[in-house]
Short mmCIF file of C-alpha atoms in Angstrom, two decimals:
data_model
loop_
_atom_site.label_atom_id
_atom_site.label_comp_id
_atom_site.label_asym_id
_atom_site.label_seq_id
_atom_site.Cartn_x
_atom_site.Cartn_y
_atom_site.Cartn_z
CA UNK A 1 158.72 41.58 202.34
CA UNK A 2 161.63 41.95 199.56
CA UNK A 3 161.51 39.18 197.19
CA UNK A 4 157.87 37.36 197.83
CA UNK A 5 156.41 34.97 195.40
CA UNK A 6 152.41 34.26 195.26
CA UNK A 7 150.92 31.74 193.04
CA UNK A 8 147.55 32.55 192.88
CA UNK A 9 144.45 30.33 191.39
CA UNK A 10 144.75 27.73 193.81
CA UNK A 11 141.81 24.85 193.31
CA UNK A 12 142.37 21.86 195.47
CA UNK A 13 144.79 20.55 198.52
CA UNK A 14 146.68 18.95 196.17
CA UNK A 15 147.86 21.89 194.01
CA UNK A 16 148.03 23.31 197.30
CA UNK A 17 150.80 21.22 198.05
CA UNK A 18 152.28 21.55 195.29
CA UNK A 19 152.70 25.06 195.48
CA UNK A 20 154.38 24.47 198.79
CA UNK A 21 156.61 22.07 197.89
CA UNK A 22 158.26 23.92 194.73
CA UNK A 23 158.92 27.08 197.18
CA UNK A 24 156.40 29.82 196.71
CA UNK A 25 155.52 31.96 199.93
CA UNK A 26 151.94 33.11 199.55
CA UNK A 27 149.18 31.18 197.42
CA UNK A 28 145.84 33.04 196.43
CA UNK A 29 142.84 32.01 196.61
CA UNK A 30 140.13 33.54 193.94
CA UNK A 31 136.89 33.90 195.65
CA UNK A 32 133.27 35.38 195.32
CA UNK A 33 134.27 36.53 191.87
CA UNK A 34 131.80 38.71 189.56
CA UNK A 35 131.28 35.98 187.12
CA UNK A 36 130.99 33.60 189.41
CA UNK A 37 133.46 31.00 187.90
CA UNK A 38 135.29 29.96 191.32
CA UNK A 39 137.55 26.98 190.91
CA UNK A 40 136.52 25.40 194.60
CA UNK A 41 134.63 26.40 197.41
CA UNK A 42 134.68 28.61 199.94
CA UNK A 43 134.44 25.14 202.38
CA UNK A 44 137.39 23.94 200.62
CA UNK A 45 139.28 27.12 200.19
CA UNK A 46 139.25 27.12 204.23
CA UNK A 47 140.43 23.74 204.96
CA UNK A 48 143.55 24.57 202.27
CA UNK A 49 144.11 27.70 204.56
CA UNK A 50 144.04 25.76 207.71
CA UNK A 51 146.12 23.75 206.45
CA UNK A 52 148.97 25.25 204.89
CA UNK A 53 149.07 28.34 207.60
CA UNK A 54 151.23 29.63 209.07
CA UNK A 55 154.06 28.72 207.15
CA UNK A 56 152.28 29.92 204.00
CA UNK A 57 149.89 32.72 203.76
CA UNK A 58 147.01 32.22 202.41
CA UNK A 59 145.47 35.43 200.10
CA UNK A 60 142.15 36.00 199.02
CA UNK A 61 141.37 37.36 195.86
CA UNK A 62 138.14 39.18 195.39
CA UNK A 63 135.80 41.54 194.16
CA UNK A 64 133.99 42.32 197.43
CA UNK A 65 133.99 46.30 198.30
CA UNK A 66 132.18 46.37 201.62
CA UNK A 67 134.77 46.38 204.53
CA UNK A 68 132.48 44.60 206.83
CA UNK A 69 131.80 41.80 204.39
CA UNK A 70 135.58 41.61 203.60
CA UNK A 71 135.92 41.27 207.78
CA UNK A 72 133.36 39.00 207.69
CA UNK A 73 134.70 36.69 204.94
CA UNK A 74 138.32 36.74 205.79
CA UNK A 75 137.62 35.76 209.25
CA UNK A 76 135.45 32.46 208.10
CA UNK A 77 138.12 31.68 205.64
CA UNK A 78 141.06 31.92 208.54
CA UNK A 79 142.80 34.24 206.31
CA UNK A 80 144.98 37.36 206.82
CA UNK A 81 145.74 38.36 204.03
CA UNK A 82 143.44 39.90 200.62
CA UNK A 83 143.89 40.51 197.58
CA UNK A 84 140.84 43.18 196.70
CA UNK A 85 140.78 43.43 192.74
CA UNK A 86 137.05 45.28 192.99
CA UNK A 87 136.47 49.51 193.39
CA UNK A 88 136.94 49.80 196.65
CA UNK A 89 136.35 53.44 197.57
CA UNK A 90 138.65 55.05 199.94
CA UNK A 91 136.15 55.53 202.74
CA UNK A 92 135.74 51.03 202.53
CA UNK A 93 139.48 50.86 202.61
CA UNK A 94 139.75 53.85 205.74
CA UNK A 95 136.86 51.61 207.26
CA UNK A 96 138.29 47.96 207.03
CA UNK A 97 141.74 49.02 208.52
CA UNK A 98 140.07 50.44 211.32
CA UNK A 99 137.25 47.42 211.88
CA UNK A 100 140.28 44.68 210.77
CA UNK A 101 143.59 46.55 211.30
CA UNK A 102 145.47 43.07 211.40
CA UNK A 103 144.15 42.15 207.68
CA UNK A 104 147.13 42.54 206.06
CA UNK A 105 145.35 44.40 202.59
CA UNK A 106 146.53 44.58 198.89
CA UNK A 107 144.70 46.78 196.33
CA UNK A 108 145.24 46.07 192.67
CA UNK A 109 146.12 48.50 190.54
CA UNK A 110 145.09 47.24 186.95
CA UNK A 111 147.21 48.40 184.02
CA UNK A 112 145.40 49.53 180.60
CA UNK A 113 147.35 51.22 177.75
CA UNK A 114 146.86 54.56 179.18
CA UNK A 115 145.74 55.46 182.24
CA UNK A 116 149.02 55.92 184.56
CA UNK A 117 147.80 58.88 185.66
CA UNK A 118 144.34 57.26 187.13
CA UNK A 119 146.55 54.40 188.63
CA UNK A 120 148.79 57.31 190.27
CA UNK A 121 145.51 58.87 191.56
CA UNK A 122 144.50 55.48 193.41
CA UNK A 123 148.21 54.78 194.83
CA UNK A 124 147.74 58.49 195.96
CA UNK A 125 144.09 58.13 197.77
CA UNK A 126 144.69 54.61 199.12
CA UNK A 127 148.24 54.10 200.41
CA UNK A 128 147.88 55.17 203.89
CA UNK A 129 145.08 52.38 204.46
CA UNK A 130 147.07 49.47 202.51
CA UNK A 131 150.09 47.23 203.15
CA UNK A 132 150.70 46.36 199.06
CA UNK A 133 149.38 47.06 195.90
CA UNK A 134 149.25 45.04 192.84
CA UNK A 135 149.63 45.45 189.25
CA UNK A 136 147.52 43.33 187.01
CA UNK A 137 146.83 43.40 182.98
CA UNK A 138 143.12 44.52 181.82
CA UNK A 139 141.53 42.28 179.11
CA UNK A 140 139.70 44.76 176.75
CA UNK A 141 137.75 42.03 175.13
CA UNK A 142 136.65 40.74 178.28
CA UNK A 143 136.83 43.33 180.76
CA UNK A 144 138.26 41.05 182.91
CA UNK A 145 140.48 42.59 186.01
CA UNK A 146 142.69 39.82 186.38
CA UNK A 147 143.65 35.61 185.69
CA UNK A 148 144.16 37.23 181.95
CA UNK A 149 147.50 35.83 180.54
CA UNK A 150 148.25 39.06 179.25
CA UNK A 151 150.82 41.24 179.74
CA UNK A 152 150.99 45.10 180.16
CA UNK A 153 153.38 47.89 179.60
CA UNK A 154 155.85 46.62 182.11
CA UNK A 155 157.44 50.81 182.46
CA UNK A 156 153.77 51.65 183.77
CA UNK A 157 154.45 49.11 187.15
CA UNK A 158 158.07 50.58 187.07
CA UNK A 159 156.83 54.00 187.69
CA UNK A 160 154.75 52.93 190.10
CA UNK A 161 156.98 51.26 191.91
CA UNK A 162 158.96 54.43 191.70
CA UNK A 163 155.82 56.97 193.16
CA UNK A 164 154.32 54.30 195.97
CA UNK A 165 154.82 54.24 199.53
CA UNK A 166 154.16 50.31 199.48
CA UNK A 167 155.03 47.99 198.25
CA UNK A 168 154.17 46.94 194.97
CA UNK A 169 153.64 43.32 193.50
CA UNK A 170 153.59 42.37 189.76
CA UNK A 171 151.04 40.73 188.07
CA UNK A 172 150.10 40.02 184.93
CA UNK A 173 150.82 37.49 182.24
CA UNK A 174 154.25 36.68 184.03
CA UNK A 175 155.64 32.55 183.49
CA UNK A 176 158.95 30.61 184.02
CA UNK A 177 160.35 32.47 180.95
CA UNK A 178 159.73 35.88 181.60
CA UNK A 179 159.70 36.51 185.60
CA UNK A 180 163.33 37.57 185.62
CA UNK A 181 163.40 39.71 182.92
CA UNK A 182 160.19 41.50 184.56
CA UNK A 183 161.84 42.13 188.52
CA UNK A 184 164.56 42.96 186.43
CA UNK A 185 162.99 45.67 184.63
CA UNK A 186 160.02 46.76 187.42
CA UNK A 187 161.95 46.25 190.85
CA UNK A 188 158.82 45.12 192.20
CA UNK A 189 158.72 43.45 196.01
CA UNK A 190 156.73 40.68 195.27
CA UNK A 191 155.52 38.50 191.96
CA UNK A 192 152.44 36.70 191.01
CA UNK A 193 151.57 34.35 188.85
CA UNK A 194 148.11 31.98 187.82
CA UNK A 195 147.15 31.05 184.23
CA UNK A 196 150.74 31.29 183.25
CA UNK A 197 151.58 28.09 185.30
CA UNK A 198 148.92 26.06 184.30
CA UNK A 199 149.06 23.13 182.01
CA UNK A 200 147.12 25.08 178.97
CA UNK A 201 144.88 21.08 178.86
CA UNK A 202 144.13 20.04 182.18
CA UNK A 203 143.95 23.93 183.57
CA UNK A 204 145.93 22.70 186.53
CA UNK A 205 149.46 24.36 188.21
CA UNK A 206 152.39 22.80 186.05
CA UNK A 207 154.92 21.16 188.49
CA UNK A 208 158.21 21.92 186.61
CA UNK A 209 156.43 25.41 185.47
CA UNK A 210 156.34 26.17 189.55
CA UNK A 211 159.42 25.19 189.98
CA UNK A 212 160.99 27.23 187.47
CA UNK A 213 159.37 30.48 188.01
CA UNK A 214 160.20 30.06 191.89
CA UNK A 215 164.01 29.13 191.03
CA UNK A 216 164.50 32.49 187.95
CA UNK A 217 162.07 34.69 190.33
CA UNK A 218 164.54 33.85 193.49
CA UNK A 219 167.29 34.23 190.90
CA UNK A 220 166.26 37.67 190.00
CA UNK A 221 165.66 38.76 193.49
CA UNK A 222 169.12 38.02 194.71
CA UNK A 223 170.58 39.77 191.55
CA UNK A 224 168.73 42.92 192.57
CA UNK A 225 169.38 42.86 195.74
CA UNK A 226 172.93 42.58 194.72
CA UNK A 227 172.96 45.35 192.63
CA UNK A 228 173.22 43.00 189.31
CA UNK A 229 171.44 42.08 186.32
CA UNK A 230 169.59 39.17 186.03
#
């Protein structure tokens, strides 16, 4: 699980492929969203997953909180993996590893200036029913959970790296030109990256922007794992 790189956002087969072909491991899929802004269908979003499984996981990434829709809805979509970014209580998340115990879960954990100690709290109540958590950046001016381009106190993730069971995967406003510097500084297990990939025009994945975060996130990975700096 060491080393994983998602590139979430995903909005047609051929950024799909894309995403494939420059080296990333999981892609994400951002689905049944509060604001309702999907980039593709849920129709479409299973025919990528068929598609590109199982040599690539595909994630979804929601803001459902009922374990027996998220059983529901990851088992029309073909996935195994998701990526739950709502308030899921700890009695939803005790109840969909016992109804789906082969979802393979990951609970965000979303970073605002001050509130390690409520992010501690959640890694506390909901470790034993998750495989991963995730970091991600809140946008005060939105409210918006995730997908913000921003970045957060990087030493918050660090820490809780440092205090979780799991594994922990970094989010948040990462690109091509900062992704080493961040494993370097959080140790995470996984990245993730969406809006900063994109071409900022077109709002579609950046070939040589994939490629590079892949090639200094892989770089950084070894470097840890060896004990150096990136």
């Amino acid at each position: 699980m060491q080393g994983l790189i998602q590139v979430a956002g995903v909005i047609d087969q051929a950024e799909a492929d894309l995403i494939r072909e420059e080296g990333a491991d999981w892609l994400g899929f951002a689905l049944r969203l509060p604001a309702k802004n999907e980039d593709l269908t849920e129709e479409e979003a299973a025919a990528i997953v068929k598609e590109i499984q199982p040599e690539h996981r595909g994630v979804v990434i929601t803001y459902l909180t009922d374990a027996e829709e998220i059983k529901t809805f990851c088992a029309e979509l073909g996935v195994t993996a998701i990526q739950l970014h709502g308030d899921v209580t700890g009695e939803e998340l005790r109840k969909l590893r016992r109804i789906a115990p082969e979802l393979f879960v990951l609970k965000s954990l979303v970073v605002k200036n001050d509130n390690l100690d409520e992010l501690a709290g959640i890694v506390d109540e909901a470790a034993e029913w998750v495989d991963m958590f995730i970091t991600d950046t809140f946008n005060p001016a939105t409210g918006a959970k995730g997908a913000t381009g921003l970045l957060h106190d990087w030493s918050i993730s660090a820490e809780l790296v440092r205090i979780s069971p799991k594994p922990l995967m970094l989010a948040g406003g990462l690109n091509p030109d900062n992704v080493a510097a961040a494993i370097t500084e959080v140790r995470p297990a996984a990245v993730d990256a969406h809006t900063g990939l994109e071409d900022p025009v077109t709002r579609r994945k950046d070939r040589l922007k994939v490629r590079k975060f892949v090639q200094e996130a892989r770089r950084a990975f070894a470097a840890l794992e060896a004990g150096e700096k990136a």
